Tab-separated table of C-alpha atoms in Angstrom:
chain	number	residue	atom	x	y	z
A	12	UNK	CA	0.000	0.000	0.000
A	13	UNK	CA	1.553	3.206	-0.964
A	14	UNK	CA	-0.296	6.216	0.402
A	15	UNK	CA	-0.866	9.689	-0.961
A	16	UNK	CA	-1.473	13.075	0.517
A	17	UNK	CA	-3.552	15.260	-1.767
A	18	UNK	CA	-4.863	18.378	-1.838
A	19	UNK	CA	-7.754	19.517	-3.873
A	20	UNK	CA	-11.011	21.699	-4.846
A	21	UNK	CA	-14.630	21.300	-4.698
A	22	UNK	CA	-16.068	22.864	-7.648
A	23	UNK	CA	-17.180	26.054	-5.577
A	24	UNK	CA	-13.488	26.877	-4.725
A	25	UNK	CA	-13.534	25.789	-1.275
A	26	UNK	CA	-10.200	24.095	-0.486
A	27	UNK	CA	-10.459	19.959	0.533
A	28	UNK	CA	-7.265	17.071	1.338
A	29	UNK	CA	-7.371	13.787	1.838
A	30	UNK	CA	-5.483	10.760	0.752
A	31	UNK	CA	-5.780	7.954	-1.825
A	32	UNK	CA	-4.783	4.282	-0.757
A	33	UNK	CA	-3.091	3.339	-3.725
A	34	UNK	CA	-3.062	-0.416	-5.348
A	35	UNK	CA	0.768	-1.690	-5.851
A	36	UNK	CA	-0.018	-1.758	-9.784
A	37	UNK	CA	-1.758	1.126	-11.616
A	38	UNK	CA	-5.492	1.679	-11.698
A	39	UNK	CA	-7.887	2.877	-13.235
A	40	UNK	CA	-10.596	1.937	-10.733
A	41	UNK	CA	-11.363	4.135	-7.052
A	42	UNK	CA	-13.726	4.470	-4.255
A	43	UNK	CA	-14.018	7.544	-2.834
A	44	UNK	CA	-15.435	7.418	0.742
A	45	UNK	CA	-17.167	10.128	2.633
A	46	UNK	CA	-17.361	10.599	6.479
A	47	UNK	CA	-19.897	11.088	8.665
A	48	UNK	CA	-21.070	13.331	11.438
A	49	UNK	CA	-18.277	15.292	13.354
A	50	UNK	CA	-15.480	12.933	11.978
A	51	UNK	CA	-13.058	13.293	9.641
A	52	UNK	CA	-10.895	11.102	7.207
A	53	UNK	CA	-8.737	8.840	9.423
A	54	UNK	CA	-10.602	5.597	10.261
A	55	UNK	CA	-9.322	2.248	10.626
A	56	UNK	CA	-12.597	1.317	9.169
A	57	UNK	CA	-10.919	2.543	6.050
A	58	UNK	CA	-7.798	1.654	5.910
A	59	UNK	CA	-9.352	-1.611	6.413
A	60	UNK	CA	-11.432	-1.602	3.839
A	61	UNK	CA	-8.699	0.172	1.575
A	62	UNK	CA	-6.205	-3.076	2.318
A	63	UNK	CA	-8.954	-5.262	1.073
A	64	UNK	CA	-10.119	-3.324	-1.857
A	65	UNK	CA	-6.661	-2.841	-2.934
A	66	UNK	CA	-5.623	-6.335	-3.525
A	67	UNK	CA	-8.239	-6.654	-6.389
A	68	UNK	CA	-6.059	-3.423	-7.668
A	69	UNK	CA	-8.875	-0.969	-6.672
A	70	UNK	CA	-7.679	2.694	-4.981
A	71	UNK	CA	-9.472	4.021	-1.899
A	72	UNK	CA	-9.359	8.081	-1.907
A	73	UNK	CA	-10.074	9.388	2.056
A	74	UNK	CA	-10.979	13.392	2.518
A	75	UNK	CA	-12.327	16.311	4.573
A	76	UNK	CA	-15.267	17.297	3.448
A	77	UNK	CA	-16.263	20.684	4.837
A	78	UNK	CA	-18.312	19.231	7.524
A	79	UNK	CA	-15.638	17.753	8.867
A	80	UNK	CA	-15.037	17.524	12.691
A	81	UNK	CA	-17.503	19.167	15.303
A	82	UNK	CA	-16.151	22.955	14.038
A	83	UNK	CA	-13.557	24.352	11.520
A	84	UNK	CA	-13.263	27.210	9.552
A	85	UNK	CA	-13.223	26.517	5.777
A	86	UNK	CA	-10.427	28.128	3.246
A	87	UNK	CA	-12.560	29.270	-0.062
A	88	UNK	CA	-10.325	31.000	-2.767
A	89	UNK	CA	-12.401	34.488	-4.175
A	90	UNK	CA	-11.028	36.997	-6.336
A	91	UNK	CA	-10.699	38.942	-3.386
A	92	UNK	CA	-7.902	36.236	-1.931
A	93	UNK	CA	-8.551	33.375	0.728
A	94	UNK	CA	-11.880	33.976	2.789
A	95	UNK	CA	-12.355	31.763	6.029
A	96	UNK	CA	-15.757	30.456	6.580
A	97	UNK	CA	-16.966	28.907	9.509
A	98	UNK	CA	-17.821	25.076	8.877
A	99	UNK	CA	-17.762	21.940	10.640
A	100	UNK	CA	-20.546	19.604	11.648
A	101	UNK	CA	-22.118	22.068	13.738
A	102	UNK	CA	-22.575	23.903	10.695
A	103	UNK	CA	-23.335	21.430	8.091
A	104	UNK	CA	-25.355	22.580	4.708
A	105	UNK	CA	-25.924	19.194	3.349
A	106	UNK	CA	-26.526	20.408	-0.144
A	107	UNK	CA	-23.060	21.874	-0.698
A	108	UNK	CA	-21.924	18.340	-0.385
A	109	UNK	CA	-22.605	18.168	-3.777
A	110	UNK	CA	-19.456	20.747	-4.296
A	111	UNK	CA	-17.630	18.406	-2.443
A	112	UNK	CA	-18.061	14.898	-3.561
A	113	UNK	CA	-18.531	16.256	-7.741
A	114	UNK	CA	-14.818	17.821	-6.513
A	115	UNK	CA	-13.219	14.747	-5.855
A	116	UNK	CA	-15.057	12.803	-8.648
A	117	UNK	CA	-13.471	15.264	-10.802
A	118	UNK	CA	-10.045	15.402	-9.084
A	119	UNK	CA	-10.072	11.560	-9.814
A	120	UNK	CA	-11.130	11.761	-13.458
A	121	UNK	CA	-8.259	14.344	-14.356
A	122	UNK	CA	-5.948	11.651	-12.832
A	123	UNK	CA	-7.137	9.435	-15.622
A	124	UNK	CA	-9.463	7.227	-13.076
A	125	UNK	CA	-12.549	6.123	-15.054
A	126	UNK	CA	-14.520	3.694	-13.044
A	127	UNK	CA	-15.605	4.998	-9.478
A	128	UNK	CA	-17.244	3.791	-6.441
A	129	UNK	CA	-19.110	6.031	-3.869
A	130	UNK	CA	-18.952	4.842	-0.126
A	131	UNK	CA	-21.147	6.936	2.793
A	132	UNK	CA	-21.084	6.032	6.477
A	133	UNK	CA	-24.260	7.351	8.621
A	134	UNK	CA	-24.424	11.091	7.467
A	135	UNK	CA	-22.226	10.217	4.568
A	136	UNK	CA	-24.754	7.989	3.242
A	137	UNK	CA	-27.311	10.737	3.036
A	138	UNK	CA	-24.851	12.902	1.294
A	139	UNK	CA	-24.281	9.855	-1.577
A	140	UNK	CA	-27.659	10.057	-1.539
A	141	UNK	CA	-28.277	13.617	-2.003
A	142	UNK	CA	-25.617	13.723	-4.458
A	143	UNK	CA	-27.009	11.566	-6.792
A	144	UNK	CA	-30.365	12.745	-6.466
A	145	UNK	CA	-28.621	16.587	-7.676
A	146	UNK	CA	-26.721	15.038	-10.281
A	147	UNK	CA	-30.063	12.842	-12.032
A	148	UNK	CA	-31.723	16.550	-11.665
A	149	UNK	CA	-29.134	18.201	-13.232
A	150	UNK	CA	-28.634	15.891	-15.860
A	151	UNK	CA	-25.021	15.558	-15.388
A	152	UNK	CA	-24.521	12.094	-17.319
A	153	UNK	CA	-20.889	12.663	-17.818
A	154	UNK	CA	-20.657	12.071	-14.234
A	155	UNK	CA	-23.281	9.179	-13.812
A	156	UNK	CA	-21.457	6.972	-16.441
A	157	UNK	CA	-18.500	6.901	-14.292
A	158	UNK	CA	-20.017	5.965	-10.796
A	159	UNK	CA	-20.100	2.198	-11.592
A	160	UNK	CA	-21.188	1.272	-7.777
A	161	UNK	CA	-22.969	2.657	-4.264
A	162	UNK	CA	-22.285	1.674	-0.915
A	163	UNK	CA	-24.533	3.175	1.839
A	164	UNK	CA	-23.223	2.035	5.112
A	165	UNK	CA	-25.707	2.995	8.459
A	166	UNK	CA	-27.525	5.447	6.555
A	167	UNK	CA	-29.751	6.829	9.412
A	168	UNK	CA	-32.978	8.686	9.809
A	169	UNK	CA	-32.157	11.942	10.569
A	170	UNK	CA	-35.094	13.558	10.740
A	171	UNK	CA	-37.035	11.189	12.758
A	172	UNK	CA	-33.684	10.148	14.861
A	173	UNK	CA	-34.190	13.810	16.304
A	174	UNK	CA	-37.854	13.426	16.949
A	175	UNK	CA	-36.986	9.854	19.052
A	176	UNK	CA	-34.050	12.079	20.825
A	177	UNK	CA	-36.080	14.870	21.923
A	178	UNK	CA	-39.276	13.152	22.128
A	179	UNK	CA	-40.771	16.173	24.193
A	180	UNK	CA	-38.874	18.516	23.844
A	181	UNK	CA	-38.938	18.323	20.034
A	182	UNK	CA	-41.553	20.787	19.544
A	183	UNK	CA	-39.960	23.290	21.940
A	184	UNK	CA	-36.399	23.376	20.528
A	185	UNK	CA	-37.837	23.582	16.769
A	186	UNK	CA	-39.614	26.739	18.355
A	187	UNK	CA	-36.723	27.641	19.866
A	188	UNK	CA	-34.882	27.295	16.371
A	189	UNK	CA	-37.086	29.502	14.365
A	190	UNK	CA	-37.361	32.411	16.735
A	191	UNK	CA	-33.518	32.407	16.801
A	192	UNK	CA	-33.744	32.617	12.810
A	193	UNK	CA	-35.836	35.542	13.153
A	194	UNK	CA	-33.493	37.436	14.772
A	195	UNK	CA	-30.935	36.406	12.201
A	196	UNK	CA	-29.043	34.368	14.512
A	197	UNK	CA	-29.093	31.304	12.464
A	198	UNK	CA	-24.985	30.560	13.479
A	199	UNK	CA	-25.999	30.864	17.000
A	200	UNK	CA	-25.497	27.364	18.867
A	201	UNK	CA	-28.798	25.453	19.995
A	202	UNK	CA	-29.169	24.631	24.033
A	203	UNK	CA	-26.848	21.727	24.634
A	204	UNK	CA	-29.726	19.095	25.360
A	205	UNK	CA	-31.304	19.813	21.445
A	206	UNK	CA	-28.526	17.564	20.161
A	207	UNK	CA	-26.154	14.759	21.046
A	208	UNK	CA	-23.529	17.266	19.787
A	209	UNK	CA	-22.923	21.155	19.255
A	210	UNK	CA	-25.646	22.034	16.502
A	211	UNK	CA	-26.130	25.306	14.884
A	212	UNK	CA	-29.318	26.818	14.787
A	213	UNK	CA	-29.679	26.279	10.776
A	214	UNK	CA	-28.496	22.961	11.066
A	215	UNK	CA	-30.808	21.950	13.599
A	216	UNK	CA	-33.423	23.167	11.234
A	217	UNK	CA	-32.272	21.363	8.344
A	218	UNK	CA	-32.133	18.024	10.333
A	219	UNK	CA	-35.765	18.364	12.336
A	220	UNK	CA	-38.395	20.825	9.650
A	221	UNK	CA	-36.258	22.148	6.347
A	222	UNK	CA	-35.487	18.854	5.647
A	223	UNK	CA	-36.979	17.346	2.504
A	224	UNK	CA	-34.347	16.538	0.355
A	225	UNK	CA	-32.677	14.570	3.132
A	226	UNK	CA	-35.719	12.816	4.235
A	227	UNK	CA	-35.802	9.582	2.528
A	228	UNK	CA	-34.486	6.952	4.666
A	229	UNK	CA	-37.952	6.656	6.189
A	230	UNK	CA	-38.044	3.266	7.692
A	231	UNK	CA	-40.876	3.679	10.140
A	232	UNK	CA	-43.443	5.098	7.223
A	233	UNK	CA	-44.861	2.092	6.056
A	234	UNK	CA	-45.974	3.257	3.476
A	235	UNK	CA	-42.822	4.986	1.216
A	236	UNK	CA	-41.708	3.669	-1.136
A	237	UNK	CA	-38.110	4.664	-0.990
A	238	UNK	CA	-38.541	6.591	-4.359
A	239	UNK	CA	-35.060	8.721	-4.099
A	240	UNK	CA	-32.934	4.924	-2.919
A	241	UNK	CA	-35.129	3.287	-5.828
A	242	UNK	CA	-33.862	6.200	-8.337
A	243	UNK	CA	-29.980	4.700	-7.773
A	244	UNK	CA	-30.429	2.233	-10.486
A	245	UNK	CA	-25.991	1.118	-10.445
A	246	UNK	CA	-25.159	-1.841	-7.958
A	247	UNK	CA	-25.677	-0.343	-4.475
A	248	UNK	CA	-24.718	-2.376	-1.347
A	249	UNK	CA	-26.255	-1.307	1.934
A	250	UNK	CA	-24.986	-2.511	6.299
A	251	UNK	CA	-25.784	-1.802	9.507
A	252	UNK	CA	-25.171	-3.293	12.582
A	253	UNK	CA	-27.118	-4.602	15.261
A	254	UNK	CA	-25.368	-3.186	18.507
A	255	UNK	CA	-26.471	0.167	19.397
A	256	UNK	CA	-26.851	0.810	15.722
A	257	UNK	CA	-28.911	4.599	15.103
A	258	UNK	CA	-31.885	2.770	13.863
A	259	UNK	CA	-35.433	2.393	15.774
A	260	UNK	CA	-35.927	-1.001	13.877
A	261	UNK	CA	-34.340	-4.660	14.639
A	262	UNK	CA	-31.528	-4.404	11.772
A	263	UNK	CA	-32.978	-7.899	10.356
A	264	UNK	CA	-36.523	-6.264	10.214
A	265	UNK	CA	-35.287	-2.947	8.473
A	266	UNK	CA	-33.201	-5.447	6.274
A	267	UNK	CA	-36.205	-7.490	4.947
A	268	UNK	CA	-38.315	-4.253	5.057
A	269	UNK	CA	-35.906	-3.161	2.748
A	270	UNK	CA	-35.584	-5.477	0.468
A	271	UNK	CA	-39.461	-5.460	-0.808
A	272	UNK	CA	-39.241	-2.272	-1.254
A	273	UNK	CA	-35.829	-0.808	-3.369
A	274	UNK	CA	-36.112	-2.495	-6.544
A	275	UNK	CA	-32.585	-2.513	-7.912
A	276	UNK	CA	-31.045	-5.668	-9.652
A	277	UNK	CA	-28.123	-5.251	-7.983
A	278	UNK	CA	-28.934	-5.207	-4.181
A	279	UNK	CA	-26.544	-6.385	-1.708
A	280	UNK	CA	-28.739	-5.845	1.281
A	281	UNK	CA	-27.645	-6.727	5.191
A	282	UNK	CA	-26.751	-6.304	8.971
A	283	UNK	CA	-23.178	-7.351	10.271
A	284	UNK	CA	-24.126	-9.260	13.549
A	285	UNK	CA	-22.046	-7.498	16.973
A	286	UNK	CA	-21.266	-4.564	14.652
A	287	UNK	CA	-22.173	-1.199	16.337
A	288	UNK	CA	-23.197	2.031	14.260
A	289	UNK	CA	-18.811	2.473	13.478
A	290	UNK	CA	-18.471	-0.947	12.843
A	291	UNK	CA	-16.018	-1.086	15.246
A	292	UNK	CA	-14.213	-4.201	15.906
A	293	UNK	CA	-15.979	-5.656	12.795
A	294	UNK	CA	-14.174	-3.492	10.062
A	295	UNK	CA	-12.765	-7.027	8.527
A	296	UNK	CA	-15.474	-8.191	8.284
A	297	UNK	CA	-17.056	-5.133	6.898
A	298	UNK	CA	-14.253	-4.848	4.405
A	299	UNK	CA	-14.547	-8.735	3.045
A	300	UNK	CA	-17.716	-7.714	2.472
A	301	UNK	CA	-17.446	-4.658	0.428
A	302	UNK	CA	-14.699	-6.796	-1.516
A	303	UNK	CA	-16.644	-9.354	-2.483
A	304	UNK	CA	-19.178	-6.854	-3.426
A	305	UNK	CA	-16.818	-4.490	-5.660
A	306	UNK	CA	-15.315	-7.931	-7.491
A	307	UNK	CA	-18.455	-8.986	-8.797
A	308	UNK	CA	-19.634	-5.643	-10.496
């Protein structure tokens, strides 16, 4: 395994790194894997997965997206010269994620990569989600052709995740939320208790009302059908675990819930037994997984 540091744009200028896991012979094939909630790019979950992937001569490229950690400030080039923004988890857009995942998809193609795989863990997943949603929209089918495979890994309710947390106190820290909006003090921070972490007040918002185009992992409606997940129609291969995993569901129920419901060909559908919501301890057997999966397409 040779590793690379790289540095890099998304396509609205703000400034991204990460690393690619390179094979020991030259490819032409990468997965590009994006992180989750107030996280970043180092996991052993990936470098597991990387080792795996990489004997079947596929590269793994790791990065910072701008939500990246619980709060950063962002470097975005303007005419003007560099302009710091503040960023971080606490205050996540989740549609620029589309800036940041068609950066490194681009990034990859102009190193002469031409088959890629997307990977998401928990709020990661929504973003590959998201992102291919926005690029079907915008009719980008430069960049569909290339994304040969999707790998969804936890993806979560959000939106009814917060309801469960709150249960009560939902309706009063949504109130909360939108008086503080009024007053233009959307970057404020929420009271600690509104989140398991610190939340902006837009985020919050985004996560518990403004939150239709992230609102389609809706296990406990029984009657969706999944529409935006049924839209991906590439190989897509979906986990969880079953030890204090973020869903409300058994992970064998949500599983076979699951699998009536998204129609695509190519489903690789499951739960890792033991595994909690970071996999941890499990991440070979994760990464098996995901190999077998990859070989096959």
């Amino acid at each position: 395994m040779n590793i690379e540091t790289i540095f890099f744009k998304a396509i609205d200028e703000i400034k991204l790194k990460g690393m690619i896991y390179h094979s020991n012979k030259e490819s032409k094939n990468i997965l590009i894997s994006i992180h989750g909630m107030a996280t970043n790019c180092l996991k052993q979950r990936d470098e597991e997965i990387s080792k795996e992937i990489n004997q079947d001569n596929i590269d793994m490229l790791v990065f910072n997206n701008r939500g990246h950690d619980l709060i950063n400030y962002i470097n975005k080039i303007t005419p003007e010269g560099r302009k710091d923004i503040l960023g971080g988890t606490a205050y996540e857009d989740i549609s620029e994620c589309y800036y940041d995942i068609l950066g490194a998809i681009k990034y990859c193609l102009n190193k002469g990569y031409e088959k890629i795989y997307l990977m998401g863990h928990s709020l990661g997943s929504t973003k590959i989600v998201y992102f291919y949603q926005r690029l079907l929209k915008e009719n980008e089918e430069k960049i569909i052709e290339h994304i040969k495979g999707i790998i969804l890994l936890s993806l979560i309710d959000i939106p009814k995740a917060l309801q469960v947390y709150l249960r009560e106190e939902f309706p009063a820290m949504v109130t909360y939320a939108k008086n503080m909006k009024k007053e233009g003090m959307e970057n404020q921070l929420m009271p600690e208790k509104s989140f398991i972490h610190p939340i902006s007040v837009k985020t919050f918002l985004s996560y518990s009302i403004e939150n239709k185009d992230i609102d389609f992992a809706r296990y406990s409606d029984i009657g969706y059908d999944f529409k935006e997940i049924n839209n991906i129609k590439i190989p897509l291969f979906m986990r969880w675990g079953n030890n204090n995993e973020m869903i409300l569901q058994k992970a064998e129920d949500l599983c076979n819930n699951l699998k009536a419901k998204i129609k695509n060909k190519k489903l690789d559908i499951g739960f890792i037994d033991g595994a909690n919501h970071n996999y941890s301890g499990k991440e070979k057997i994760l990464s098996e997984q995901i190999k077998k999966f990859l070989k096959n397409l």
